[in-house]
Coordinates of C-alpha atoms and ligand atoms in Angstrom, one line a residue:
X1 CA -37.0 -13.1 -38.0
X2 CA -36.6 -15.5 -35.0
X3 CA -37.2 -19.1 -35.9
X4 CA -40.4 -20.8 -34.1
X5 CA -40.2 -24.2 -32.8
X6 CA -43.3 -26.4 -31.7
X7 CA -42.5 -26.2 -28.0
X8 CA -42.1 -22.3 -27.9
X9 CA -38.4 -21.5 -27.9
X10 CA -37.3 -19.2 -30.4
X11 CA -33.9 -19.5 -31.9
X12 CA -32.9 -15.9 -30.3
X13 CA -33.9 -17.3 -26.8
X14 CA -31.1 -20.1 -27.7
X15 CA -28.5 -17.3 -28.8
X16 CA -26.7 -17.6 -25.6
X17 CA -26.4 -20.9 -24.5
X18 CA -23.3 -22.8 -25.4
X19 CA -22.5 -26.7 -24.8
X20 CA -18.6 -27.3 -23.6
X21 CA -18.7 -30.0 -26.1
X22 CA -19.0 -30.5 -29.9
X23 CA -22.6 -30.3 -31.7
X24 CA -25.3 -32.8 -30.8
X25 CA -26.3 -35.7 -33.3
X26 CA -29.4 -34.7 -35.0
X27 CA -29.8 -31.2 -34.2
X28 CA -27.7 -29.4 -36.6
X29 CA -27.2 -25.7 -36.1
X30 CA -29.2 -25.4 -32.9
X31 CA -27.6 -28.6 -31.3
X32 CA -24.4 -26.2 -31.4
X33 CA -26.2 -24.0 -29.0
X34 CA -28.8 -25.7 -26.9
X35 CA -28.9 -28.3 -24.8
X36 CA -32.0 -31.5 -26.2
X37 CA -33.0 -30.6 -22.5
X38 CA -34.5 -27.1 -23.5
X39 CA -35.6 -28.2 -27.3
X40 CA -37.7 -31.2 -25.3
X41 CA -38.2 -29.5 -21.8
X42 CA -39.7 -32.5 -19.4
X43 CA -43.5 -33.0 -18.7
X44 CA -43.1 -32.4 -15.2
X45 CA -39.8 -30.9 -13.5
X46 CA -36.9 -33.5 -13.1
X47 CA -37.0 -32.9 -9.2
X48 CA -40.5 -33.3 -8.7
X49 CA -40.4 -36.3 -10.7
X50 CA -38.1 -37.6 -9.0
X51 CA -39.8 -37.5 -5.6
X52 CA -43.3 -38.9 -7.4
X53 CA -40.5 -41.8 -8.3
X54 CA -39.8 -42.4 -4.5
X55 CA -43.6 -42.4 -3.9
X56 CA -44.3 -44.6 -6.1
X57 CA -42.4 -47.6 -5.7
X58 CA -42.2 -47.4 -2.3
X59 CA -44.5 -51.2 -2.2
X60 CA -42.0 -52.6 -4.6
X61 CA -38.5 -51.9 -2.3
X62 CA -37.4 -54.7 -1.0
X63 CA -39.6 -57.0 -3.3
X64 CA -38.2 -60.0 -4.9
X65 CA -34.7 -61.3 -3.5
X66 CA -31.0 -59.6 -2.7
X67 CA -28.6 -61.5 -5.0
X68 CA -27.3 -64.6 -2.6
X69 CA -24.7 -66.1 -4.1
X70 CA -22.3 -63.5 -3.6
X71 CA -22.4 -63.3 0.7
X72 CA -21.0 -60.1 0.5
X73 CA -23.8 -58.6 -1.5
X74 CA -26.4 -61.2 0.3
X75 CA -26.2 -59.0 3.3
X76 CA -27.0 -55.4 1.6
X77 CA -30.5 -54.2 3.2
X78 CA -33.4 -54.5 0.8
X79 CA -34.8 -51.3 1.7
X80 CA -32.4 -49.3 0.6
X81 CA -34.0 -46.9 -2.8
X82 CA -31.8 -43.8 -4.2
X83 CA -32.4 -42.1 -7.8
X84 CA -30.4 -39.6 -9.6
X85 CA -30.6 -37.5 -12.6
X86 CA -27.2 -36.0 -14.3
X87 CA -28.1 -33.4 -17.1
X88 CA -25.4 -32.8 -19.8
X89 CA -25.7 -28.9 -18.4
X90 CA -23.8 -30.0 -15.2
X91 CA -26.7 -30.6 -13.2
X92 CA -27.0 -33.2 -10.6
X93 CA -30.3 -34.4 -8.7
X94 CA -31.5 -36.8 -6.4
X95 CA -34.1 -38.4 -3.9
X96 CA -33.6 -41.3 -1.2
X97 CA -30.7 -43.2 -0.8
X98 CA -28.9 -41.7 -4.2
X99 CA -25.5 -40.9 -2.5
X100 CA -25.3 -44.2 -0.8
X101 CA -22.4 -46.6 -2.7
X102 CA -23.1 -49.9 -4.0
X103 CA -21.7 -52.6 -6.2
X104 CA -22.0 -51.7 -9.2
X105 CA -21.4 -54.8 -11.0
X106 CA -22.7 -55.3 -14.6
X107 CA -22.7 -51.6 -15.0
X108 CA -19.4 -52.1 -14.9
X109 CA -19.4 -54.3 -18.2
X110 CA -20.4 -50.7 -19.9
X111 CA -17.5 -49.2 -19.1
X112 CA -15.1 -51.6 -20.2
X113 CA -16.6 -51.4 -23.2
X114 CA -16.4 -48.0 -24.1
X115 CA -12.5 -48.2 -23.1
X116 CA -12.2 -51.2 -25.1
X117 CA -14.0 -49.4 -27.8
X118 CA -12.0 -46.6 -27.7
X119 CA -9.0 -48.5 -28.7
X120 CA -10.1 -51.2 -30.6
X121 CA -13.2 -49.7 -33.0
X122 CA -14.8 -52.1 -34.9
X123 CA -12.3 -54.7 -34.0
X124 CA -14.1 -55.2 -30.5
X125 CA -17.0 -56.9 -33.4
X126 CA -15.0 -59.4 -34.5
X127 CA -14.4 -60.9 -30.8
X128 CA -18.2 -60.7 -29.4
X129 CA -21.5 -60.5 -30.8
X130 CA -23.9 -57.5 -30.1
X131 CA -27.3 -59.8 -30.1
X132 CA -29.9 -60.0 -27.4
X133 CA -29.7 -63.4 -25.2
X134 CA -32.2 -65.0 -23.4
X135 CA -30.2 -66.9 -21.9
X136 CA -29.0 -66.3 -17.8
X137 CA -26.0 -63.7 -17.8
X138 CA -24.1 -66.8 -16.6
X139 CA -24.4 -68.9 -19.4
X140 CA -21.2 -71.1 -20.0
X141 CA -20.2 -70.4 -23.5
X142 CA -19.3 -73.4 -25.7
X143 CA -16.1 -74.7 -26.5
X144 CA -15.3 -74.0 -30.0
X145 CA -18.6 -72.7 -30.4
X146 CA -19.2 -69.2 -31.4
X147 CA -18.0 -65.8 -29.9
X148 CA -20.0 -64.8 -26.9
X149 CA -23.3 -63.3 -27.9
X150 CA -22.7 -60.0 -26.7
X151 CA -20.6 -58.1 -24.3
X152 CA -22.8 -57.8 -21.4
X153 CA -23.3 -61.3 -20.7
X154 CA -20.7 -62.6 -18.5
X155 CA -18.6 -64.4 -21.4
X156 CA -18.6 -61.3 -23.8
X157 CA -17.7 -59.3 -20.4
X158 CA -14.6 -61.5 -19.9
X159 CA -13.6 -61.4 -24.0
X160 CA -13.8 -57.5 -23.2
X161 CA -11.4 -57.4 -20.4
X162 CA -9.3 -60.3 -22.3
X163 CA -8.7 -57.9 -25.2
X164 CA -8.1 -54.6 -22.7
X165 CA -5.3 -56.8 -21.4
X166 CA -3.7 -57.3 -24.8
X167 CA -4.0 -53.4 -25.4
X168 CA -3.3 -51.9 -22.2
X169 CA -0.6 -51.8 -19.4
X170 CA -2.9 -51.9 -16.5
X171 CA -7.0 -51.4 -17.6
X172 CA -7.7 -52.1 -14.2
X173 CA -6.5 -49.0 -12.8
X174 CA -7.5 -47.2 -16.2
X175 CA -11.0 -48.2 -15.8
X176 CA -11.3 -46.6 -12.5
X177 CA -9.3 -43.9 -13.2
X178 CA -11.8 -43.0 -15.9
X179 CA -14.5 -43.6 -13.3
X180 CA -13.0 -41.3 -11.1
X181 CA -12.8 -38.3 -13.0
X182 CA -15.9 -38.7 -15.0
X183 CA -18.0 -39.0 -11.5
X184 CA -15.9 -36.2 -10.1
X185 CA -14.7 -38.2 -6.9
X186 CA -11.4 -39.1 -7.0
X187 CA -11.6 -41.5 -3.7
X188 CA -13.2 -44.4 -5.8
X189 CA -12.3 -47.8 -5.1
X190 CA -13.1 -51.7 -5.5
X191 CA -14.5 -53.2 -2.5
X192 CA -12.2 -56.1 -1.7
X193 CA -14.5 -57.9 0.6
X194 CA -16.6 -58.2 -3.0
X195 CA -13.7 -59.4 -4.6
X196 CA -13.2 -61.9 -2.2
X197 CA -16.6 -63.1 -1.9
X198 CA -17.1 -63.5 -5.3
X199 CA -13.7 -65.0 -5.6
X200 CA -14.6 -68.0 -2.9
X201 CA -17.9 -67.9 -4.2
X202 CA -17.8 -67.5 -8.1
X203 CA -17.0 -70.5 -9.6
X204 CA -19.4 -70.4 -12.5
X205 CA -17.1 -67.1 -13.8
X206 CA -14.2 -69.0 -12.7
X207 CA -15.2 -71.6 -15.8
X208 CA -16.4 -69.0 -18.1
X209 CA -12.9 -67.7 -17.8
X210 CA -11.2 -70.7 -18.7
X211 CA -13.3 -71.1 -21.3
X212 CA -12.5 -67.9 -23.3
X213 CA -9.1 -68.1 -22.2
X214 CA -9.0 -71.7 -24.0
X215 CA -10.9 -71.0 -27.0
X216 CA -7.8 -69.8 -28.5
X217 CA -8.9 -66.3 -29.4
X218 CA -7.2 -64.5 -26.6
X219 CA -3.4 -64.8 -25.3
X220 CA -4.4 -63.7 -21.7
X221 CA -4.2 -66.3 -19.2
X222 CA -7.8 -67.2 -17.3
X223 CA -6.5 -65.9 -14.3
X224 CA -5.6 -62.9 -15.8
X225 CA -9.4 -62.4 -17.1
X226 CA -11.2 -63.1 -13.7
X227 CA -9.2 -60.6 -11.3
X228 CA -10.2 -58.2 -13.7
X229 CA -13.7 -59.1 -14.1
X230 CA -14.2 -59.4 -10.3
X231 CA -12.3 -56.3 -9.6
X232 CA -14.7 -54.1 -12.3
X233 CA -17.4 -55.9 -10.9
X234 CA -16.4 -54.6 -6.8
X235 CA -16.2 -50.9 -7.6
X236 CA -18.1 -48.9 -5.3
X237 CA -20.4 -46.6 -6.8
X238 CA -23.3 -43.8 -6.0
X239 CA -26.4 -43.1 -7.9
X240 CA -24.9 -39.7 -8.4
X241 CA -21.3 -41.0 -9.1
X242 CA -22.6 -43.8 -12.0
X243 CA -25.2 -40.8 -13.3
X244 CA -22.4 -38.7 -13.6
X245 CA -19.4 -41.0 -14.7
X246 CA -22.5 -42.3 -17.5
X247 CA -22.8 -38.9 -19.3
X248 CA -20.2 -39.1 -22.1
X249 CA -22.7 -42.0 -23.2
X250 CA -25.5 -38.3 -23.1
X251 CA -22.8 -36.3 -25.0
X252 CA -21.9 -38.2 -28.0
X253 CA -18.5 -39.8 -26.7
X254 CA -17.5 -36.4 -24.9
X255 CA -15.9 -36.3 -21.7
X256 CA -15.7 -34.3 -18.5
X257 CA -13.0 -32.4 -19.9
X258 CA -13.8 -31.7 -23.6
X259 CA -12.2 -35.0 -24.8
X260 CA -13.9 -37.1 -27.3
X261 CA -13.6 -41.0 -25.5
X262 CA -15.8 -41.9 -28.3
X263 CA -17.0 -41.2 -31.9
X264 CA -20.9 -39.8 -31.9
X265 CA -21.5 -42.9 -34.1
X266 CA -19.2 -45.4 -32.0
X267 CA -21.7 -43.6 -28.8
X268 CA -24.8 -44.1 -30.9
X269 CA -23.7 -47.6 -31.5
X270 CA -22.8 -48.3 -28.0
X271 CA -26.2 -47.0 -26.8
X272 CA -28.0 -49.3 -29.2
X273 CA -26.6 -52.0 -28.3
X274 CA -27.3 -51.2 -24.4
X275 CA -30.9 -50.9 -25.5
X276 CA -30.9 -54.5 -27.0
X277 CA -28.9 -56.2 -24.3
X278 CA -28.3 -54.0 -21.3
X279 CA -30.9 -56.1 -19.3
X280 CA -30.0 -60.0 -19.8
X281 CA -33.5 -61.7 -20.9
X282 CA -35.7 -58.4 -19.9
X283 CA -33.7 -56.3 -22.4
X284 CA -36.7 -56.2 -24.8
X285 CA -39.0 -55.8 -21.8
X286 CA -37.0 -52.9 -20.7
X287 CA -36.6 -51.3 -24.2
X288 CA -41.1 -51.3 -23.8
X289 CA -41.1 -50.1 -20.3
X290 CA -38.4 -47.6 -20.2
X291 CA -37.5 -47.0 -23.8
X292 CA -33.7 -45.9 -22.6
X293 CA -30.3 -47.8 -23.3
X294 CA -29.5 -49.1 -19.8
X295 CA -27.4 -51.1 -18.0
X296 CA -28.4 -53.7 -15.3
X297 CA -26.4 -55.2 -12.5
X298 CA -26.8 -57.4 -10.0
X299 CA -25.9 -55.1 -6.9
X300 CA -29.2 -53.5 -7.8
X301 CA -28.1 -50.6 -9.8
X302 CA -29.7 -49.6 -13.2
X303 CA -27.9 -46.9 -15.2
X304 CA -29.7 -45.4 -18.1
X305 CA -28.9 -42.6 -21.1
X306 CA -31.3 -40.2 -22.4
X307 CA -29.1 -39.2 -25.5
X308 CA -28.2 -35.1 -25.6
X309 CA -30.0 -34.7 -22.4
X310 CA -28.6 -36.8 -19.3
X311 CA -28.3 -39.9 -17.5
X312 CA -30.7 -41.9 -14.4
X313 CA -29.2 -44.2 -12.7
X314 CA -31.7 -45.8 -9.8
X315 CA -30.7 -48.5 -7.2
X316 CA -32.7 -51.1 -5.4
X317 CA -31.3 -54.1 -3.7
X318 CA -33.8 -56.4 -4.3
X319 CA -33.9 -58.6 -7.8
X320 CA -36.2 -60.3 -9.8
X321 CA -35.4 -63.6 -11.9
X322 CA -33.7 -62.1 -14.5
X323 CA -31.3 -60.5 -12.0
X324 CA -32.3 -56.8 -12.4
X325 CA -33.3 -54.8 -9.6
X326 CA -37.4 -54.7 -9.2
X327 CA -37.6 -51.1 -8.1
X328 CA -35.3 -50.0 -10.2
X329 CA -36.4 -50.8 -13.1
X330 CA -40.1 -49.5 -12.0
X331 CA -38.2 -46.2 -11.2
X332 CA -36.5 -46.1 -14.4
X333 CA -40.2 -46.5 -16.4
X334 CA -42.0 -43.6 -13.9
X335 CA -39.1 -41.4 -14.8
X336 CA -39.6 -42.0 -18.3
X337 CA -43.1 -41.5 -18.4
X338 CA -43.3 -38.6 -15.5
X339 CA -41.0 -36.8 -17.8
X340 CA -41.7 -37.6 -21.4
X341 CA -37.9 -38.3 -21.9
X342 CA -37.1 -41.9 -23.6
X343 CA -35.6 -42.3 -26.6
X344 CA -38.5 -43.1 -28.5
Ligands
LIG401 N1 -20.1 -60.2 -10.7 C1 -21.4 -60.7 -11.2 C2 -21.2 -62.1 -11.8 O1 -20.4 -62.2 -12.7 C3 -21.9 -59.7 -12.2 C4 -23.2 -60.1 -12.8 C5 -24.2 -59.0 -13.0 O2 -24.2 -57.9 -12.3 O3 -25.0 -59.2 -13.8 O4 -21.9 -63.0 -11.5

């Protein structure tokens, strides 16, 4: 007798669909066969919510400020508003501006992460904290004081691409090499004109990098850290390309090609602790609103997971105090709700 589930699919309805990547966390036997997407099918269809999105914040674009202290993102054009939904089944969807590039920035800080994590473990622990900060994502660390709070604040960032340093040949091309695959375009690159910017222009990092570099905990010179912070922080990215590149965080650690990056715990862990901290200071506000592990950046981008079932990423120039895009994040919290998809 075919199994009944609350939402009306019956396990022989399931019989024939098969993931390209090991089980899903939680969902046993019929995780092996079906994707969360069609256990927990959304409110309202992902393309129609996504269009409702563009409706909807179309008085908040533009809102609030572009980041200025980089010139070269100062002059990106406020009005600019793109959203993109990646599904684990391969599918890829969009409204407005959602195959324009941007900076991604902070996102960035995600990525490293995972690489980092992939190598190190646990280890990564023992170097940076995983606790929410109030504090601005450009808060000096102190000298001798304790490791960074976590690894999405711009300290912890710079700990992260110390220690990829010490464990890999060149992480810089690794990173985007990873990037490239996982989004599926293999043209990829940092904007130099970013780098340069932020290079004349970010003296604060400049500091932070010294900093680490001098707290004895790290053999990479502070020169070292900062080309390789500011080059993560240039790459040029889509909607669709960060949705896409974002989905091993959907699968349990599972890449593109089969290949676990990740553990399912290390993933779960990873996703936690993008919930707590992925948004500077609004993190908690973000966890209310959106109830998704997300990452922030200052180019505007916000990239979220919706474990087993995809990714959003949304984009949005304009930022408010905090440094986090203010359509964006609205977009984020309609998809959400439009959809019934969040993590909680
Ligand atoms: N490159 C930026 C900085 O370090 C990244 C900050 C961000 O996106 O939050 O100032």
């Amino acid at each position: 007798m075919a199994l009944e589930l609350t939402h009306g699919y019956s396990s022989t309805d399931m019989m024939d669909v098969r993931l390209p990547y090991p089980g899903l966390m939680g969902l046993g036997e019929l995780g092996a066969r079906c994707t969360r997407e069609q256990l927990n099918p959304p409110s309202m269809p992902v393309p129609d919510a996504l269009a409702r999105v563009r409706d909807l914040v179309r008085d908040d674009i533009g809102a609030g400020e572009v980041h200025h202290e980089i010139p070269a993102l100062a002059k990106v054009d406020p009005r600019f508003f793109g959203i993109a939904f990646a599904g684990v089944d391969g599918s890829v969807v969009g409204v407005g501006d959602w195959t324009r590039q941007f900076s991604i920035q902070s996102i960035s800080k995600l990525f490293s992460l995972a690489l980092l994590l992939s190598l190190d473990g646990d280890e990564v622990w023992q170097h940076v904290g995983r606790h929410p900060s109030a504090a601005p994502y450009n808060e000096l660390p102190e000298i001798g004081g304790p490791v960074p709070r976590n690894p999405f604040i711009n300290a912890g960032a710079l700990v992260v691409v110390g220690r990829l340093l010490e464990l890999m040949d060149d992480p810089r091309r690794s990173l985007l090499d990873l990037l490239r695959v996982e989004s599926g375009n293999p043209s990829l690159r940092v904007d130099e004109n970013v780098v340069e910017s932020e290079r004349a222009h970010g003296g604060r990092n400049a500091v932070i990098a010294d900093l680490i570099a001098t707290s004895g905990r790290l053999s990479r010179p502070s020169g070292q850290l900062l080309e390789q912070y500011l080059h993560q922080c240039a790459i040029a990215m889509s909607c669709a390309e960060l949705a896409k590149a974002g989905l091993f965080l959907a699968r349990g650690g599972v890449l593109s090609d089969g290949r676990a990056l990740l553990s399912g715990s290390t993933t779960k862990r990873l996703n936690a602790t993008l919930l707590t901290c992925g948004a500077y200071g609004a993190s908690s506000d973000m966890a209310y609103s959106v109830g998704l592990p997300l990452k922030t950046g200052i180019g505007g981008g916000i990239l979220g997971v919706l474990p087993g079932i995809g990714t959003v990423c949304a984009w949005s120039p304009s930022l408010d105090a905090h440094g986090n895009s203010i359509a964006a994040a609205k977009a984020m919290s309609l998809f959400t709700t439009l959809t019934g998809w969040s993590v909680f």
